[in-house]
Amino acid sequence: MFLNIILIIIGFILLIKGADFLVDGASEIAKKFHIPEIVIGLTIVAIGTSMPELVVSLTSALDGHSDLAIGNVVGSNIANLFLILGVCSIIKPLKFKKETRLFEIPFTIFSTIMLFFLCINGSNKELNMITREEGIILLAFCILFIIYNLIMAKKGEEFEKTDRIIEIKTNEKNTSPAWESIFGIILGIVGLKLGGDIVVENSVEIAKILGISEKLISLTIVAFSTSLPELITSIAATKKGETDMAIGNILGSQIFNILLIIGVSATLTPIAYSISYNSNIMLLIIGSIMLGLFPFIGKKNEMTRSNGLIFLIIYIIYLVSIVYFA
C-alpha cells in the first residue's frame, strides 16, 4: 500500500503540471485567434480534463461494472459542481457571461434531467437500462453542443466584446507562437491523462485493500480522483484570473461527462442502472438549478464566496452521508 501512496503523489504532480500547461496553452490560443476563453474552456479544456472519466467509465462499462460506469460520471459531476465550483468561487467570485446564464447552465440542467429520464425509463428488459439507442441520442446532443461552441468561436464575443477586444489587441504581441501553445495543450492533456490514471488505479487498489464497496468506490474515490484534472485546472485558471475558463471547464465537463462519456459507453454496450443512484442524480439536478439561480439572486451575474461556501458545505454533507449509509 505504501507504493500505491507514492504513485498517487506522482500522479498529483503530473496533474498539477499538466493543468498549468493546459491553462496557459489554451489561454494563449484564445488570445491569438480571438476565441472567447469560455468557449476554449467548454471544449478543449473540458474534453481534456474529462479524459480520466472517459477511460474509467468506458473500461468499466465494457468490463460489466455498470456501478463504476454510472457512479463515476454522477460522482464526478457532483464533485465538479459542488466541490470545484465551490472552491473556485471562494478563491475568487465567478462572474457569469450572458451566454453562460442563458444557454450553458440551462443546457447543463437539461442534460442532467435527460440522463435521469433515460436511466429510469423503459420496460421489461430495458427497464433501468441505458440502451444503445439512448446512447446515440446522448451523442447526438453532444454533437449539437459542439456545433454551438463552434458557432460561438466563430462569432467571437458578440454578446460582450468591447472591453475584451481592446484587451486582446493590447496583449496580442505578447502571445506565444501558435505551435507552442498547441504543444502546451497536448502536453497538458497527456499529463492530466497519465496523472489521472495513476491516481485512479492506485486509489481503487487502496480501496479494495480496505474492503470498500464498488458503489462507494465509484461515488467517492474514483469520482474524486477523475475530477482532479478539473479541480487542479479550474483552480489554476481562477488563480491566473482566467475565471471564464474555469467556469467553461466545469460546465463543459458536466455536459461531456453525460453526453459523450455515457453516450459512447452505452452505444458500445448497454449500461444497467441501479435506482440507488436516484438520490445522487436528484442532488445533481437541484445543484445545477441552484447554479442557474445564483446569477439572478444576491450579487447580479456572479457566484459569490458565500455561494461557494454553501456548495462546499453541501459536498461535505454529501460525502459524509454516502459513507455513513453505505
Short mmCIF file of C-alpha atoms in Angstrom, two decimals:
data_model
loop_
_atom_site.label_atom_id
_atom_site.label_comp_id
_atom_site.label_asym_id
_atom_site.label_seq_id
_atom_site.Cartn_x
_atom_site.Cartn_y
_atom_site.Cartn_z
CA MET A 1 0.00 0.00 0.00
CA PHE A 2 2.99 2.31 0.59
CA LEU A 3 3.91 2.03 -3.10
CA ASN A 4 0.32 2.95 -4.06
CA ILE A 5 0.56 6.11 -1.94
CA ILE A 6 3.87 7.09 -3.58
CA LEU A 7 2.35 6.58 -7.04
CA ILE A 8 -0.67 8.72 -6.08
CA ILE A 9 1.69 11.56 -5.12
CA ILE A 10 3.44 11.23 -8.51
CA GLY A 11 0.00 11.32 -10.15
CA PHE A 12 -0.81 14.56 -8.32
CA ILE A 13 2.41 16.14 -9.58
CA LEU A 14 1.52 15.20 -13.17
CA LEU A 15 -1.97 16.63 -12.68
CA ILE A 16 -0.68 19.94 -11.34
CA LYS A 17 1.91 20.45 -14.08
CA GLY A 18 -0.50 19.22 -16.75
CA ALA A 19 -3.10 21.73 -15.60
CA ASP A 20 -0.59 24.58 -15.82
CA PHE A 21 0.41 23.67 -19.40
CA LEU A 22 -3.23 23.23 -20.44
CA VAL A 23 -4.47 26.52 -18.99
CA ASP A 24 -1.55 28.55 -20.32
CA GLY A 25 -1.71 26.98 -23.79
CA ALA A 26 -5.48 27.33 -24.08
CA SER A 27 -5.37 30.93 -22.87
CA GLU A 28 -2.74 31.81 -25.49
CA ILE A 29 -4.80 30.18 -28.26
CA ALA A 30 -7.88 32.13 -27.12
CA LYS A 31 -5.98 35.43 -27.27
CA LYS A 32 -4.26 34.71 -30.58
CA PHE A 33 -7.35 33.64 -32.52
CA HIS A 34 -9.84 35.95 -30.75
CA ILE A 35 -11.74 32.96 -29.34
CA PRO A 36 -13.64 33.63 -26.09
CA GLU A 37 -11.99 31.86 -23.16
CA ILE A 38 -15.39 30.45 -22.14
CA VAL A 39 -15.50 28.58 -25.48
CA ILE A 40 -11.97 27.20 -25.00
CA GLY A 41 -12.97 26.11 -21.50
CA LEU A 42 -16.18 24.48 -22.74
CA THR A 43 -14.39 22.46 -25.45
CA ILE A 44 -10.62 21.84 -25.46
CA VAL A 45 -10.08 22.17 -21.72
CA ALA A 46 -13.33 20.38 -20.79
CA ILE A 47 -12.68 17.39 -23.08
CA GLY A 48 -9.05 17.24 -21.99
CA THR A 49 -9.89 17.19 -18.29
CA SER A 50 -12.72 14.67 -18.91
CA MET A 51 -10.29 12.08 -20.30
CA PRO A 52 -9.95 10.21 -16.96
CA GLU A 53 -13.76 9.89 -16.67
CA LEU A 54 -13.97 8.65 -20.27
CA VAL A 55 -11.31 5.99 -19.74
CA VAL A 56 -12.72 4.81 -16.40
CA SER A 57 -16.40 4.73 -17.45
CA LEU A 58 -15.73 3.14 -20.85
CA THR A 59 -13.50 0.46 -19.37
CA SER A 60 -15.97 -0.17 -16.54
CA ALA A 61 -18.93 -0.48 -18.93
CA LEU A 62 -17.08 -2.88 -21.26
CA ASP A 63 -15.98 -4.98 -18.29
CA GLY A 64 -19.54 -5.17 -16.96
CA HIS A 65 -19.02 -2.87 -13.97
CA SER A 66 -22.08 -0.67 -14.50
CA ASP A 67 -21.92 0.77 -10.99
CA LEU A 68 -18.46 2.15 -11.71
CA ALA A 69 -19.51 3.50 -15.12
CA ILE A 70 -22.56 5.39 -13.81
CA GLY A 71 -21.18 6.22 -10.38
CA ASN A 72 -18.01 7.68 -11.85
CA VAL A 73 -19.92 10.16 -14.03
CA VAL A 74 -22.54 11.08 -11.41
CA GLY A 75 -19.97 11.34 -8.62
CA SER A 76 -17.58 13.34 -10.80
CA ASN A 77 -20.32 15.78 -11.80
CA ILE A 78 -21.31 16.25 -8.16
CA ALA A 79 -17.65 16.91 -7.30
CA ASN A 80 -17.31 19.29 -10.28
CA LEU A 81 -20.41 21.23 -9.31
CA PHE A 82 -20.26 21.45 -5.54
CA LEU A 83 -16.58 20.98 -4.72
CA ILE A 84 -14.72 22.58 -7.64
CA LEU A 85 -17.07 25.49 -8.39
CA GLY A 86 -17.41 25.99 -4.64
CA VAL A 87 -13.65 26.17 -4.07
CA CYS A 88 -13.05 28.36 -7.16
CA SER A 89 -15.71 30.90 -6.18
CA ILE A 90 -14.28 31.05 -2.64
CA ILE A 91 -10.85 31.81 -4.13
CA LYS A 92 -12.34 34.44 -6.44
CA PRO A 93 -16.02 35.26 -7.13
CA LEU A 94 -17.01 33.90 -10.55
CA LYS A 95 -18.74 36.25 -12.98
CA PHE A 96 -21.17 34.69 -15.47
CA LYS A 97 -21.42 35.96 -19.03
CA LYS A 98 -24.73 36.36 -20.82
CA GLU A 99 -24.43 33.18 -22.92
CA THR A 100 -23.46 31.17 -19.83
CA ARG A 101 -26.54 32.37 -17.94
CA LEU A 102 -28.94 31.90 -20.84
CA PHE A 103 -27.66 28.75 -22.56
CA GLU A 104 -24.78 26.84 -20.99
CA ILE A 105 -26.18 26.48 -17.46
CA PRO A 106 -29.72 25.64 -18.72
CA PHE A 107 -28.19 23.10 -21.14
CA THR A 108 -26.31 21.52 -18.22
CA ILE A 109 -29.61 21.22 -16.31
CA PHE A 110 -31.31 19.77 -19.39
CA SER A 111 -28.54 17.19 -19.91
CA THR A 112 -28.73 16.04 -16.29
CA ILE A 113 -32.53 15.70 -16.36
CA MET A 114 -32.30 13.82 -19.68
CA LEU A 115 -29.78 11.38 -18.16
CA PHE A 116 -32.13 10.73 -15.24
CA PHE A 117 -35.05 10.13 -17.60
CA LEU A 118 -33.06 7.73 -19.80
CA CYS A 119 -31.89 5.83 -16.72
CA ILE A 120 -35.35 5.17 -15.27
CA ASN A 121 -37.49 4.81 -18.42
CA GLY A 122 -38.12 1.67 -20.46
CA SER A 123 -39.98 -1.57 -19.89
CA ASN A 124 -39.23 -5.25 -19.32
CA LYS A 125 -35.54 -5.94 -20.02
CA GLU A 126 -34.85 -2.29 -20.88
CA LEU A 127 -36.16 -1.03 -17.53
CA ASN A 128 -33.41 0.84 -15.64
CA MET A 129 -31.09 0.40 -18.60
CA ILE A 130 -29.34 2.94 -20.83
CA THR A 131 -29.68 1.26 -24.22
CA ARG A 132 -27.57 1.67 -27.37
CA GLU A 133 -30.32 3.79 -28.92
CA GLU A 134 -30.32 6.08 -25.90
CA GLY A 135 -26.53 6.27 -26.07
CA ILE A 136 -26.86 7.51 -29.67
CA ILE A 137 -29.38 10.14 -28.51
CA LEU A 138 -26.86 11.40 -25.96
CA LEU A 139 -24.14 11.55 -28.63
CA ALA A 140 -26.47 13.48 -30.96
CA PHE A 141 -26.95 16.17 -28.30
CA CYS A 142 -23.18 16.15 -27.71
CA ILE A 143 -22.66 16.96 -31.41
CA LEU A 144 -25.21 19.79 -31.16
CA PHE A 145 -23.33 21.20 -28.17
CA ILE A 146 -20.04 21.09 -30.09
CA ILE A 147 -21.69 22.85 -33.06
CA TYR A 148 -22.94 25.55 -30.68
CA ASN A 149 -19.39 26.11 -29.44
CA LEU A 150 -18.03 26.27 -32.99
CA ILE A 151 -20.60 28.96 -33.79
CA MET A 152 -19.65 30.84 -30.62
CA ALA A 153 -15.97 30.59 -31.53
CA LYS A 154 -16.69 32.00 -35.00
CA LYS A 155 -18.71 34.89 -33.63
CA GLY A 156 -16.03 35.74 -31.10
CA GLU A 157 -17.63 37.68 -28.28
CA GLU A 158 -20.54 39.42 -29.93
CA PHE A 159 -22.51 39.32 -26.68
CA GLU A 160 -19.99 41.22 -24.54
CA LYS A 161 -17.00 42.02 -26.71
CA THR A 162 -15.93 45.65 -26.35
CA ASP A 163 -13.61 45.52 -23.34
CA ARG A 164 -12.28 42.09 -24.22
CA ILE A 165 -11.38 43.07 -27.82
CA ILE A 166 -9.33 46.01 -26.54
CA GLU A 167 -7.54 43.70 -24.12
CA ILE A 168 -6.82 41.13 -26.85
CA LYS A 169 -5.37 43.76 -29.19
CA THR A 170 -3.21 45.14 -26.40
CA ASN A 171 -1.78 41.75 -25.46
CA GLU A 172 -1.66 40.17 -28.91
CA LYS A 173 2.02 40.98 -29.48
CA ASN A 174 2.96 39.19 -26.26
CA THR A 175 1.35 35.85 -27.17
CA SER A 176 3.46 32.77 -27.89
CA PRO A 177 3.63 31.12 -31.34
CA ALA A 178 0.55 29.02 -32.11
CA TRP A 179 2.52 25.75 -32.37
CA GLU A 180 3.99 26.33 -28.91
CA SER A 181 0.55 26.91 -27.40
CA ILE A 182 -0.89 23.81 -29.13
CA PHE A 183 2.07 21.74 -27.91
CA GLY A 184 1.41 23.06 -24.39
CA ILE A 185 -2.25 22.00 -24.62
CA ILE A 186 -1.30 18.50 -25.84
CA LEU A 187 1.39 18.17 -23.17
CA GLY A 188 -1.10 19.32 -20.53
CA ILE A 189 -3.77 16.82 -21.63
CA VAL A 190 -1.20 13.98 -21.64
CA GLY A 191 -0.03 14.98 -18.16
CA LEU A 192 -3.63 15.11 -16.89
CA LYS A 193 -4.43 11.75 -18.51
CA LEU A 194 -1.38 9.98 -17.06
CA GLY A 195 -1.76 11.63 -13.68
CA GLY A 196 -5.47 10.79 -13.55
CA ASP A 197 -4.85 7.15 -14.49
CA ILE A 198 -2.14 6.74 -11.86
CA VAL A 199 -4.27 8.32 -9.12
CA VAL A 200 -7.40 6.34 -10.06
CA GLU A 201 -5.71 2.94 -10.34
CA ASN A 202 -3.88 3.27 -7.06
CA SER A 203 -6.85 4.81 -5.22
CA VAL A 204 -9.02 1.86 -6.28
CA GLU A 205 -6.28 -0.56 -5.23
CA ILE A 206 -6.13 1.01 -1.76
CA ALA A 207 -9.94 0.96 -1.53
CA LYS A 208 -10.00 -2.76 -2.34
CA ILE A 209 -7.37 -3.44 0.30
CA LEU A 210 -9.57 -1.60 2.82
CA GLY A 211 -12.68 -3.53 1.69
CA ILE A 212 -14.80 -0.67 0.32
CA SER A 213 -17.81 -1.49 -1.96
CA GLU A 214 -17.81 -0.81 -5.72
CA LYS A 215 -20.60 1.78 -5.48
CA LEU A 216 -18.85 3.64 -2.67
CA ILE A 217 -15.56 3.50 -4.60
CA SER A 218 -17.22 4.95 -7.72
CA LEU A 219 -19.01 7.80 -5.91
CA THR A 220 -16.09 8.82 -3.73
CA ILE A 221 -12.53 7.77 -4.54
CA VAL A 222 -12.92 7.17 -8.29
CA ALA A 223 -15.23 10.17 -8.80
CA PHE A 224 -12.96 12.49 -6.83
CA SER A 225 -9.81 11.13 -8.48
CA THR A 226 -11.17 11.50 -12.01
CA SER A 227 -12.30 15.04 -11.12
CA LEU A 228 -8.78 16.01 -10.09
CA PRO A 229 -7.90 17.37 -13.57
CA GLU A 230 -10.96 19.65 -13.46
CA LEU A 231 -10.15 20.64 -9.86
CA ILE A 232 -6.49 21.44 -10.49
CA THR A 233 -7.16 23.09 -13.87
CA SER A 234 -10.04 25.25 -12.61
CA ILE A 235 -8.14 26.37 -9.50
CA ALA A 236 -5.10 27.20 -11.66
CA ALA A 237 -7.29 29.14 -14.10
CA THR A 238 -9.02 31.03 -11.28
CA LYS A 239 -5.71 32.00 -9.66
CA LYS A 240 -4.45 33.24 -13.04
CA GLY A 241 -7.59 35.37 -13.38
CA GLU A 242 -9.00 33.18 -16.18
CA THR A 243 -12.37 32.71 -14.46
CA ASP A 244 -14.19 32.25 -17.80
CA MET A 245 -12.01 29.23 -18.49
CA ALA A 246 -12.66 27.84 -15.01
CA ILE A 247 -16.44 28.15 -15.47
CA GLY A 248 -16.29 26.76 -19.00
CA ASN A 249 -14.15 23.84 -17.86
CA ILE A 250 -16.66 22.80 -15.19
CA LEU A 251 -19.81 23.27 -17.28
CA GLY A 252 -18.20 21.66 -20.30
CA SER A 253 -17.02 18.70 -18.22
CA GLN A 254 -20.51 18.30 -16.75
CA ILE A 255 -22.02 18.16 -20.23
CA PHE A 256 -19.34 15.96 -21.83
CA ASN A 257 -19.39 13.54 -18.89
CA ILE A 258 -23.08 12.90 -19.53
CA LEU A 259 -23.43 13.24 -23.30
CA LEU A 260 -20.05 12.00 -24.52
CA ILE A 261 -18.89 9.53 -21.89
CA ILE A 262 -22.22 7.86 -21.07
CA GLY A 263 -23.19 8.19 -24.74
CA VAL A 264 -20.09 6.38 -26.01
CA SER A 265 -20.20 3.76 -23.24
CA ALA A 266 -23.92 2.96 -23.76
CA THR A 267 -23.54 2.88 -27.56
CA LEU A 268 -20.83 0.24 -27.26
CA THR A 269 -22.62 -1.77 -24.58
CA PRO A 270 -25.94 -1.10 -22.75
CA ILE A 271 -25.42 0.08 -19.18
CA ALA A 272 -27.51 -1.32 -16.32
CA TYR A 273 -28.70 1.38 -13.93
CA SER A 274 -29.27 0.94 -10.20
CA ILE A 275 -32.12 3.03 -8.72
CA SER A 276 -29.88 3.57 -5.68
CA TYR A 277 -28.31 6.37 -7.73
CA ASN A 278 -31.63 8.27 -7.97
CA SER A 279 -30.90 10.44 -4.94
CA ASN A 280 -27.43 11.30 -6.28
CA ILE A 281 -28.77 12.42 -9.68
CA MET A 282 -31.56 14.40 -7.96
CA LEU A 283 -28.91 16.20 -5.90
CA LEU A 284 -27.08 16.96 -9.14
CA ILE A 285 -30.25 18.37 -10.73
CA ILE A 286 -31.03 20.52 -7.67
CA GLY A 287 -27.43 21.79 -7.54
CA SER A 288 -27.49 22.68 -11.24
CA ILE A 289 -30.73 24.63 -10.76
CA MET A 290 -29.17 26.45 -7.78
CA LEU A 291 -26.21 27.38 -10.00
CA GLY A 292 -28.65 28.72 -12.59
CA LEU A 293 -30.31 30.91 -9.93
CA PHE A 294 -27.08 32.40 -8.48
CA PRO A 295 -26.62 34.99 -11.30
CA PHE A 296 -30.14 36.32 -10.64
CA ILE A 297 -30.10 36.47 -6.83
CA GLY A 298 -27.76 38.27 -4.48
CA LYS A 299 -24.93 39.90 -6.42
CA LYS A 300 -26.07 40.03 -10.05
CA ASN A 301 -24.36 37.77 -12.63
CA GLU A 302 -21.95 36.37 -10.06
CA MET A 303 -21.31 33.29 -7.94
CA THR A 304 -20.11 34.85 -4.70
CA ARG A 305 -17.86 33.45 -1.98
CA SER A 306 -20.91 32.76 0.18
CA ASN A 307 -22.50 30.80 -2.70
CA GLY A 308 -19.29 28.81 -3.00
CA LEU A 309 -19.26 28.12 0.72
CA ILE A 310 -22.83 26.78 0.50
CA PHE A 311 -21.80 24.41 -2.32
CA LEU A 312 -18.72 23.24 -0.41
CA ILE A 313 -20.77 22.52 2.74
CA ILE A 314 -23.31 20.57 0.64
CA TYR A 315 -20.48 18.47 -0.82
CA ILE A 316 -19.06 17.68 2.62
CA ILE A 317 -22.51 16.65 3.90
CA TYR A 318 -22.98 14.54 0.75
CA LEU A 319 -19.69 12.70 1.30
CA VAL A 320 -20.43 12.06 4.97
CA SER A 321 -23.93 10.75 4.13
CA ILE A 322 -22.87 8.27 1.43
CA VAL A 323 -20.07 6.92 3.61
CA TYR A 324 -22.37 6.68 6.64
CA PHE A 325 -25.24 4.96 4.76
CA ALA A 326 -23.03 2.75 2.55
#
